[in-house]
Coordinates of C-alpha atoms in Angstrom, one line a residue:
X1 CA -0.2 -0.1 0.0
X2 CA 2.9 2.4 0.8
X3 CA 4.5 1.7 -2.6
X4 CA 1.0 2.6 -4.2
X5 CA 0.9 5.9 -2.3
X6 CA 4.4 7.1 -2.6
X7 CA 4.7 9.3 -5.2
X8 CA 1.1 9.3 -6.5
X9 CA -0.3 12.8 -7.4
X10 CA -2.7 13.0 -4.2
X11 CA -0.2 11.9 -1.9
X12 CA 2.2 14.2 -2.9
X13 CA -0.3 17.1 -2.6
X14 CA -1.1 16.0 1.0
X15 CA 2.8 15.7 1.9
X16 CA 3.8 19.1 0.6
X17 CA 0.8 20.8 2.1
X18 CA 1.9 20.6 5.7
X19 CA 5.1 22.2 4.8
X20 CA 3.8 25.1 3.1
X21 CA 0.8 25.3 5.5
X22 CA 3.6 25.7 8.2
X23 CA 4.8 28.7 6.4
X24 CA 1.5 30.1 5.9
X25 CA 0.5 29.7 9.3
X26 CA 3.6 31.4 10.5
X27 CA 2.9 34.4 8.4
X28 CA -0.7 34.9 9.7
X29 CA 0.6 34.0 13.4
X30 CA 3.3 36.5 13.2
X31 CA 0.8 39.3 12.1
X32 CA -1.4 38.8 15.3
X33 CA 1.7 38.5 17.5
X34 CA 3.1 41.8 16.2
X35 CA 1.7 44.1 18.8
X36 CA 2.8 41.5 21.5
X37 CA 6.2 41.6 20.2
X38 CA 6.2 45.4 20.0
X39 CA 5.2 45.5 23.7
X40 CA 7.5 43.1 25.0
X41 CA 10.6 44.1 23.1
X42 CA 9.8 47.6 23.1
X43 CA 9.8 47.9 19.2
X44 CA 8.7 50.7 17.3
X45 CA 6.8 50.6 14.1
X46 CA 10.0 50.4 12.0
X47 CA 11.1 47.8 13.8
X48 CA 8.0 45.7 13.6
X49 CA 8.1 46.1 9.9
X50 CA 11.4 44.7 10.1
X51 CA 9.9 41.6 11.8
X52 CA 7.9 41.4 8.8
X53 CA 10.3 42.6 6.0
X54 CA 13.3 40.4 7.6
X55 CA 11.4 37.4 6.6
X56 CA 10.4 38.9 3.2
X57 CA 14.1 39.9 2.5
X58 CA 15.7 36.5 2.9
X59 CA 12.6 35.0 1.1
X60 CA 12.7 37.2 -1.9
X61 CA 16.4 37.4 -2.2
X62 CA 16.8 33.6 -2.5
X63 CA 13.4 32.3 -3.9
X64 CA 14.5 32.1 -7.7
X65 CA 17.8 31.1 -6.8
X66 CA 16.4 28.1 -4.8
X67 CA 13.9 27.4 -7.4
X68 CA 17.0 26.6 -9.8
X69 CA 18.6 24.6 -7.1
X70 CA 15.4 22.6 -7.0
X71 CA 15.4 22.2 -10.6
X72 CA 19.1 21.2 -10.6
X73 CA 19.3 18.9 -7.3
X74 CA 15.6 17.5 -7.0
X75 CA 12.3 18.8 -5.6
X76 CA 12.1 16.3 -2.9
X77 CA 15.8 16.9 -1.4
X78 CA 15.3 20.7 -1.4
X79 CA 11.8 20.5 0.2
X80 CA 12.9 18.4 3.0
X81 CA 16.1 20.7 3.6
X82 CA 13.8 23.5 3.7
X83 CA 11.3 22.0 6.4
X84 CA 14.2 21.2 8.6
X85 CA 15.8 24.6 8.4
X86 CA 12.5 26.3 8.9
X87 CA 11.7 24.5 12.0
X88 CA 15.2 25.2 13.5
X89 CA 15.0 29.1 12.9
X90 CA 11.6 29.1 14.4
X91 CA 13.0 27.6 17.4
X92 CA 15.9 30.3 17.3
X93 CA 13.2 33.1 17.0
X94 CA 11.1 32.1 19.7
X95 CA 14.3 32.2 22.1
X96 CA 15.5 35.7 20.9
X97 CA 15.7 38.3 23.6
X98 CA 15.9 41.3 21.4
X99 CA 14.3 42.6 18.2
X100 CA 17.9 42.6 16.3
X101 CA 18.4 39.1 17.0
X102 CA 14.9 38.2 16.3
X103 CA 14.9 40.0 12.9
X104 CA 18.5 38.2 12.2
X105 CA 16.7 34.8 12.6
X106 CA 13.8 35.9 10.5
X107 CA 15.8 36.5 7.8
X108 CA 17.4 33.2 8.1
X109 CA 13.9 31.7 8.3
X110 CA 13.1 33.4 5.0
X111 CA 16.1 31.6 3.4
X112 CA 14.6 28.2 4.4
X113 CA 11.2 29.2 3.3
X114 CA 12.5 30.1 0.0
X115 CA 14.0 26.6 -0.1
X116 CA 10.6 24.9 0.7
X117 CA 8.2 26.9 -1.3
X118 CA 9.5 26.5 -4.8
X119 CA 10.4 22.8 -4.3
X120 CA 7.0 22.1 -3.1
X121 CA 5.5 24.0 -6.2
X122 CA 7.7 21.9 -8.4
X123 CA 6.8 18.5 -6.7
X124 CA 3.1 19.7 -7.6
X125 CA 3.8 20.4 -11.2
X126 CA 5.5 17.4 -11.7
X127 CA 3.0 15.0 -10.1
X128 CA -0.1 16.2 -12.0
X129 CA -1.0 16.1 -15.7
X130 CA -1.6 19.4 -17.3
X131 CA -5.4 19.0 -17.5
X132 CA -5.7 18.7 -13.8
X133 CA -3.2 21.3 -12.8
X134 CA -6.1 23.9 -12.2
X135 CA -7.7 21.8 -9.9
X136 CA -4.4 21.0 -8.0
X137 CA -3.5 24.7 -7.6
X138 CA -7.1 25.2 -6.3
X139 CA -6.8 22.6 -3.6
X140 CA -3.4 23.7 -2.8
X141 CA -4.7 27.1 -2.3
X142 CA -7.4 25.9 -0.2
X143 CA -5.0 24.0 2.3
X144 CA -3.0 27.2 2.3
X145 CA -6.0 29.3 3.1
X146 CA -6.9 26.6 5.9
X147 CA -3.6 27.5 7.5
X148 CA -4.2 31.3 7.1
X149 CA -7.5 31.0 8.6
X150 CA -6.2 29.1 11.5
X151 CA -3.6 31.4 12.0
X152 CA -5.3 34.2 13.4
X153 CA -7.3 32.0 15.7
X154 CA -4.5 29.9 16.8
X155 CA -2.2 32.8 17.2
X156 CA -4.4 34.8 19.0
X157 CA -4.9 31.8 21.7
X158 CA -1.2 31.3 21.7
X159 CA -0.3 34.9 22.2
X160 CA -2.9 35.5 24.7
X161 CA -2.1 32.3 26.8
X162 CA 1.6 31.7 26.1
X163 CA 3.1 34.8 24.7
X164 CA 4.3 35.6 21.5
X165 CA 7.1 33.1 21.6
X166 CA 4.3 30.4 21.1
X167 CA 3.7 31.7 17.7
X168 CA 7.1 30.4 16.7
X169 CA 7.1 27.4 18.7
X170 CA 4.0 25.9 16.9
X171 CA 6.0 25.4 14.0
X172 CA 8.0 22.4 15.7
X173 CA 4.9 19.9 15.7
X174 CA 3.6 21.2 12.2
X175 CA 7.2 20.8 10.8
X176 CA 7.5 17.4 12.4
X177 CA 4.5 16.2 10.5
X178 CA 5.7 17.8 7.3
X179 CA 8.9 15.9 7.4
X180 CA 7.6 12.6 8.3
X181 CA 5.0 12.8 5.5
X182 CA 7.7 14.0 3.3
X183 CA 9.8 11.1 4.0
X184 CA 7.1 8.6 3.7
X185 CA 5.0 10.1 0.8
X186 CA 7.4 11.8 -1.6
X187 CA 9.1 9.5 -3.9
X188 CA 12.7 10.2 -4.9
X189 CA 12.7 12.4 -7.9
X190 CA 15.3 12.9 -10.6
X191 CA 16.3 16.5 -11.0
X192 CA 14.3 18.3 -13.8
X193 CA 17.3 20.2 -15.1
X194 CA 20.3 17.7 -14.0
X195 CA 22.5 18.8 -17.0
X196 CA 22.6 22.7 -16.3
X197 CA 25.2 24.4 -15.3
X198 CA 24.8 26.9 -12.3
X199 CA 24.8 30.6 -13.3
X200 CA 26.6 32.0 -10.3
X201 CA 27.3 35.3 -11.9
X202 CA 23.7 35.6 -12.3
X203 CA 22.9 34.6 -8.8
X204 CA 25.1 37.1 -7.6
X205 CA 23.8 39.9 -9.6
X206 CA 20.1 39.0 -8.7
X207 CA 20.9 38.6 -5.0
X208 CA 22.5 42.0 -4.9
X209 CA 19.8 43.6 -6.9
X210 CA 16.8 42.4 -4.8
X211 CA 18.6 42.8 -1.6
X212 CA 19.0 46.5 -2.5
X213 CA 15.3 46.8 -3.5
X214 CA 14.0 45.4 -0.5
X215 CA 16.5 47.2 1.7
X216 CA 15.1 50.5 0.2
X217 CA 11.6 49.8 0.6
X218 CA 12.1 48.8 4.1
X219 CA 14.1 52.1 4.8
X220 CA 11.9 54.4 2.9
X221 CA 9.1 55.0 5.3
X222 CA 11.2 55.7 8.1
X223 CA 13.9 57.9 6.5
X224 CA 12.0 59.2 3.6
X225 CA 11.9 58.4 -0.2
X226 CA 14.5 61.2 -1.0
X227 CA 17.1 60.2 1.6
X228 CA 20.6 58.9 0.5
X229 CA 19.9 55.7 2.3
X230 CA 17.0 55.2 0.3
X231 CA 18.1 56.5 -3.1
X232 CA 21.6 54.7 -3.1
X233 CA 20.1 51.1 -2.7
X234 CA 17.4 52.0 -5.4
X235 CA 20.3 52.9 -7.6
X236 CA 22.2 49.8 -6.8
X237 CA 19.1 48.1 -7.6
X238 CA 18.6 49.7 -11.1
X239 CA 22.3 49.1 -12.0
X240 CA 22.6 45.5 -10.9
X241 CA 18.9 44.5 -12.1
X242 CA 19.9 45.9 -15.7
X243 CA 23.1 44.1 -15.6
X244 CA 21.4 40.9 -14.7
X245 CA 18.8 41.1 -17.6
X246 CA 21.9 41.8 -20.1
X247 CA 23.9 38.9 -18.5
X248 CA 21.0 36.5 -18.6
X249 CA 21.1 36.5 -22.4
X250 CA 24.6 35.3 -22.5
X251 CA 24.7 31.8 -20.5
X252 CA 23.8 28.6 -22.3
X253 CA 21.9 27.7 -18.9
X254 CA 20.8 31.2 -17.4
X255 CA 19.4 31.4 -13.8
X256 CA 16.2 33.1 -15.3
X257 CA 15.6 32.1 -18.9
X258 CA 14.0 35.2 -20.2
X259 CA 12.4 33.6 -23.0
X260 CA 9.6 32.5 -20.5
X261 CA 8.2 36.3 -20.6
X262 CA 7.5 36.0 -24.2
X263 CA 4.3 34.0 -23.0
X264 CA 2.1 36.9 -22.3
X265 CA 0.1 34.6 -19.7
X266 CA 3.6 34.1 -17.8
X267 CA 4.5 38.1 -18.0
X268 CA 0.9 39.3 -17.0
X269 CA 0.8 36.6 -14.1
X270 CA 4.0 37.8 -12.7
X271 CA 2.8 41.5 -12.7
X272 CA -0.7 40.6 -11.6
X273 CA 0.8 38.6 -8.5
X274 CA 2.8 41.5 -7.7
X275 CA 0.0 44.0 -7.7
X276 CA -2.1 41.6 -5.6
X277 CA 0.4 41.2 -3.2
X278 CA 1.0 45.1 -3.1
X279 CA -2.7 45.7 -2.2
X280 CA -3.3 42.7 0.2
X281 CA -0.3 42.6 2.3
X282 CA 0.4 46.4 2.3
X283 CA -3.4 46.8 3.4
X284 CA -3.7 43.9 5.9
X285 CA -0.6 44.9 7.9
X286 CA -2.5 47.7 9.4
X287 CA -5.7 45.9 10.0
X288 CA -4.4 44.0 13.0
X289 CA -3.6 47.5 14.4
X290 CA -7.0 48.6 13.5
X291 CA -8.8 45.6 15.3
X292 CA -6.7 45.7 18.5
X293 CA -6.0 49.2 18.6
X294 CA -8.9 51.1 17.5
X295 CA -11.6 48.6 18.3
X296 CA -9.8 47.5 21.4
X297 CA -10.1 43.7 20.7
X298 CA -8.0 41.0 22.3
X299 CA -5.8 39.0 19.9
X300 CA -8.1 36.1 19.8
X301 CA -11.1 38.4 19.1
X302 CA -9.1 40.0 16.3
X303 CA -8.6 36.8 14.8
X304 CA -12.3 36.1 14.7
X305 CA -12.6 39.3 12.8
X306 CA -10.0 37.9 10.0
X307 CA -11.7 34.5 9.8
X308 CA -14.2 35.1 7.2
X309 CA -11.5 36.4 5.0
X310 CA -9.5 33.0 5.2
X311 CA -12.4 30.7 5.3
X312 CA -13.6 32.1 2.2
X313 CA -10.5 31.7 0.4
X314 CA -10.2 28.0 1.7
X315 CA -13.8 27.2 0.3
X316 CA -13.5 29.1 -3.0
X317 CA -10.0 28.2 -4.0
X318 CA -11.0 24.5 -5.2
X319 CA -13.8 25.9 -7.1
X320 CA -11.6 28.4 -8.7
X321 CA -9.1 25.5 -9.9
X322 CA -11.9 23.5 -11.4
X323 CA -13.2 26.6 -13.3
X324 CA -9.4 27.1 -14.5
X325 CA -9.5 23.6 -15.8
X326 CA -12.6 24.5 -17.7
X327 CA -12.2 28.0 -18.9
X328 CA -8.7 29.1 -18.6
X329 CA -7.2 31.9 -16.2
X330 CA -8.6 34.9 -18.0
X331 CA -12.2 35.3 -16.9
X332 CA -11.6 34.1 -13.3
X333 CA -8.8 36.4 -12.8
X334 CA -10.4 39.5 -14.0
X335 CA -13.5 38.7 -11.9
X336 CA -11.2 37.9 -8.9
X337 CA -9.6 41.4 -9.1
X338 CA -12.8 43.2 -9.5
X339 CA -14.5 41.4 -6.3
X340 CA -11.3 42.2 -4.5
X341 CA -11.3 46.0 -5.4
X342 CA -14.9 46.2 -4.1
X343 CA -14.0 44.7 -0.8
X344 CA -10.9 46.9 -0.4
X345 CA -13.3 49.9 -1.4
X346 CA -15.6 48.7 1.6
X347 CA -12.6 48.5 3.9
X348 CA -11.7 51.9 3.2
X349 CA -14.7 53.0 5.1
X350 CA -13.9 51.4 8.3
X351 CA -14.6 53.7 11.6
X352 CA -14.6 53.4 15.2
X353 CA -17.8 51.5 15.5
X354 CA -17.9 49.5 12.4
X355 CA -20.1 46.3 12.8
X356 CA -18.8 42.8 12.4
X357 CA -21.2 42.0 9.7
X358 CA -19.9 44.9 7.6
X359 CA -16.4 43.7 8.0
X360 CA -17.5 40.2 7.1
X361 CA -19.2 41.3 3.9
X362 CA -16.0 43.1 2.7
X363 CA -13.7 40.1 3.7
X364 CA -16.2 37.7 1.8
X365 CA -15.9 39.8 -1.3
X366 CA -11.9 40.2 -0.7
X367 CA -11.5 36.5 0.0
X368 CA -13.4 35.2 -3.1
X369 CA -11.6 37.5 -5.3
X370 CA -8.2 36.7 -3.9
X371 CA -8.6 33.1 -4.4
X372 CA -9.5 33.5 -7.9
X373 CA -6.5 35.7 -8.6
X374 CA -3.8 33.6 -6.9
X375 CA -5.1 30.4 -8.4
X376 CA -5.3 32.0 -11.9
X377 CA -1.8 34.0 -11.7
X378 CA 0.0 30.9 -10.2
X379 CA -1.6 28.6 -13.1
X380 CA -0.6 31.2 -15.6
X381 CA 3.1 31.3 -14.4
X382 CA 3.9 27.9 -13.4
X383 CA 1.7 26.0 -15.9
X384 CA 2.9 27.8 -18.7
X385 CA 6.5 26.8 -18.5
X386 CA 8.4 23.6 -19.5
X387 CA 8.9 21.2 -16.5
X388 CA 12.5 21.7 -16.5
X389 CA 11.8 25.4 -15.5
X390 CA 9.0 24.7 -13.0
X391 CA 11.4 25.4 -9.9
X392 CA 12.6 28.5 -11.1
X393 CA 9.0 29.6 -12.4
X394 CA 7.6 28.9 -8.8
X395 CA 10.5 30.9 -7.4
X396 CA 9.6 33.8 -9.8
X397 CA 6.1 33.7 -8.9
X398 CA 6.5 33.8 -5.1
X399 CA 9.2 36.4 -5.7
X400 CA 6.7 38.6 -7.1
X401 CA 4.3 38.0 -4.5
X402 CA 6.8 38.6 -1.8
X403 CA 8.3 41.6 -3.3
X404 CA 4.7 43.0 -3.8
X405 CA 4.0 42.6 -0.1
X406 CA 7.0 44.3 0.9
X407 CA 6.5 47.2 -1.7
X408 CA 2.8 47.6 -0.6
X409 CA 4.0 47.7 3.1
X410 CA 6.3 50.5 2.4
X411 CA 4.2 52.5 0.1
X412 CA 1.1 52.4 2.1
X413 CA 2.8 52.8 5.1
X414 CA 4.3 55.7 3.9
X415 CA 0.9 57.1 3.1
X416 CA -0.4 56.1 6.6
X417 CA 2.6 58.0 8.0
X418 CA 2.1 61.2 5.9
X419 CA -1.4 61.5 6.6
X420 CA -1.2 60.9 10.4
X421 CA 1.6 63.8 10.3
X422 CA -0.7 66.0 8.4
X423 CA -4.0 65.4 10.1
X424 CA -3.2 64.8 13.8
X425 CA -2.8 68.4 14.8
X426 CA -6.1 69.2 13.5
X427 CA -8.0 66.2 15.2
X428 CA -6.3 67.5 18.5
X429 CA -7.8 70.8 18.1
X430 CA -11.2 69.5 17.1
X431 CA -11.0 67.4 20.6
X432 CA -10.0 70.6 22.5
X433 CA -6.5 69.8 23.1
X434 CA -3.3 71.8 22.2
X435 CA -2.1 70.8 18.9
X436 CA 1.3 69.2 18.3
X437 CA 3.6 71.1 16.0
X438 CA 5.0 69.2 13.0
X439 CA 8.1 67.8 14.8
X440 CA 6.0 66.4 17.7
X441 CA 3.4 65.1 15.1
X442 CA 6.4 63.1 13.3
X443 CA 7.5 61.8 16.5
X444 CA 3.9 60.4 17.4
X445 CA 3.3 58.9 14.2
X446 CA 4.9 55.8 14.7
X447 CA 2.9 54.9 17.8
X448 CA -0.3 56.5 16.2
X449 CA 0.2 54.3 13.2
X450 CA -0.1 51.1 15.6
X451 CA -3.6 52.3 16.5
X452 CA -2.1 53.5 20.0
X453 CA -2.6 56.9 21.4
X454 CA 0.2 59.0 23.1
X455 CA -1.1 59.9 26.2
X456 CA 0.8 62.3 28.7
X457 CA 1.6 60.9 32.0
X458 CA -0.6 61.9 34.6
X459 CA -3.4 62.8 32.1
X460 CA -7.2 62.9 33.4
X461 CA -9.7 60.5 32.0
X462 CA -11.2 63.3 30.1
X463 CA -7.8 64.0 28.4
X464 CA -7.1 60.3 27.8
X465 CA -10.5 60.0 25.9
X466 CA -9.8 63.1 23.9
X467 CA -6.2 62.2 22.9
X468 CA -7.5 58.4 22.1
X469 CA -10.2 60.0 19.9
X470 CA -7.9 62.4 18.1
X471 CA -5.3 59.6 17.6
X472 CA -7.8 57.1 16.2
X473 CA -9.3 59.9 14.0
X474 CA -5.8 60.5 12.4
X475 CA -5.0 56.7 12.3
X476 CA -8.5 56.1 10.1
X477 CA -7.7 59.2 7.9
X478 CA -4.4 57.0 6.9
X479 CA -6.2 53.8 6.8
X480 CA -9.0 54.9 4.4
X481 CA -6.3 56.5 1.9
X482 CA -4.3 53.4 2.0
X483 CA -7.3 51.0 1.4
X484 CA -8.6 53.5 -1.2
X485 CA -5.3 53.3 -3.1
X486 CA -5.1 49.2 -3.0
X487 CA -8.6 49.1 -4.2
X488 CA -7.5 51.3 -7.3
X489 CA -4.5 49.0 -7.8
X490 CA -6.7 45.9 -8.1
X491 CA -9.1 47.6 -10.4
X492 CA -6.1 48.7 -12.6
X493 CA -4.9 44.9 -12.7
X494 CA -8.2 43.8 -13.8
X495 CA -7.9 45.8 -16.8
X496 CA -4.3 44.3 -17.5
X497 CA -5.6 40.8 -17.1
X498 CA -8.0 41.1 -19.8
X499 CA -4.9 40.6 -22.2
X500 CA -4.1 37.2 -20.8
X501 CA -4.7 34.3 -23.1
X502 CA -8.0 32.7 -22.6
X503 CA -7.1 29.4 -23.4
X504 CA -6.1 26.6 -21.0
X505 CA -2.3 25.7 -20.4
X506 CA -1.0 22.9 -22.5
X507 CA 1.6 22.0 -19.9
X508 CA 4.6 22.2 -22.2
X509 CA 4.7 25.5 -24.4
X510 CA 7.6 26.2 -26.7
X511 CA 9.9 28.4 -24.6
X512 CA 13.0 30.0 -26.6
X513 CA 15.8 30.7 -24.4

């Protein structure tokens, strides 16, 4: 019976799901744990962003290279290495006593996440025939959504009961199951691109380019977009990125075969993945602060508010996969982007007393749309390249998603900060308080952007209420504009998706390299 299970498509899906669910679970738990990490380690908003961006930095820098390694050395082997490394770094993070050490291990955790994810997608692509890839991607997305749905609830309970460290210790049992199932159910695979030489020059150029880009995106909200510490890494990204593109035309076995982008579905899929992540991750980074700071919800209750979004994605992802197998990626992707835009527009009208039912409707629209977009864009990218490029294509797809999230958090974070600084003095005056000057408002914005009021020591109950009211009003001003921008981005992405090919993937298109 074991021989019959090992290597079969559905056994492969079950085995890899636990590894990628561990990564997804970690992401949503960390979002819930961020306020507790900030309080315990006395971290500023910029440092909390590094808890998120540090992981994204390690992940984004290494994803394409890790995908190439999977194509070269085998998906099963690289997947198991990724699982073990991810669990080990999770333990190290939980044992960290300072935010600097924590961020360092988050970067290392991102590197192992980059090893795991493309290998898992490569196993999925290799295990299913082309006409079932949409269904496989849909079920895969459903499992990820289940982990995302469990994350806020499990994370809220763990953080409330045991502290933020438990959000990382939970990866130990999940990782043990992932490792056991991987050793049992995943058949030894031959490398998809065994004869390829490794493009070390391309690796070096791409690593420096992406590192510089993510660094600039992380620093810009704190130091400003015109600061030297922002412009210098952006310049490095531009130079090394351009040299990388020119170099990749030379090797017989390039790190990233540029011929893949001649397929419009692949090119558009990458852009859509980036724009979707920009809108989603950039917006949802601040939702936790809204729920816990403005509405005053406990972490577990905040997780309940996020549950409709995650559950909807879990339910609709398999349906999206079946739809893709029938009609192709174009129609579902356009529909999903429009649904997401409406959901984000509704979230742009949140207030201090917004009802749970209103938030639920917005999240239902957003969850339905995102499941269609993620399944469609993934199928367009990974399903439209030859099998020997499955790992690097998956790395490219996930790099676009992670870079989009980093870009979204940086850009929308800058929007939040600018609006708070601009509107906070006016809200103070409206509340009958002495308005802070520009320098004071700038100093206060980091705290206010977390949904928390800067209350003077010894203030009366009346002053506390007035300061809190003014701070929350400024926070919501920034939140409204950030969500509004995200909604417009999704609507524009829907227009771009109209240029995707309507047909279904054949699984092995001609790619000229």
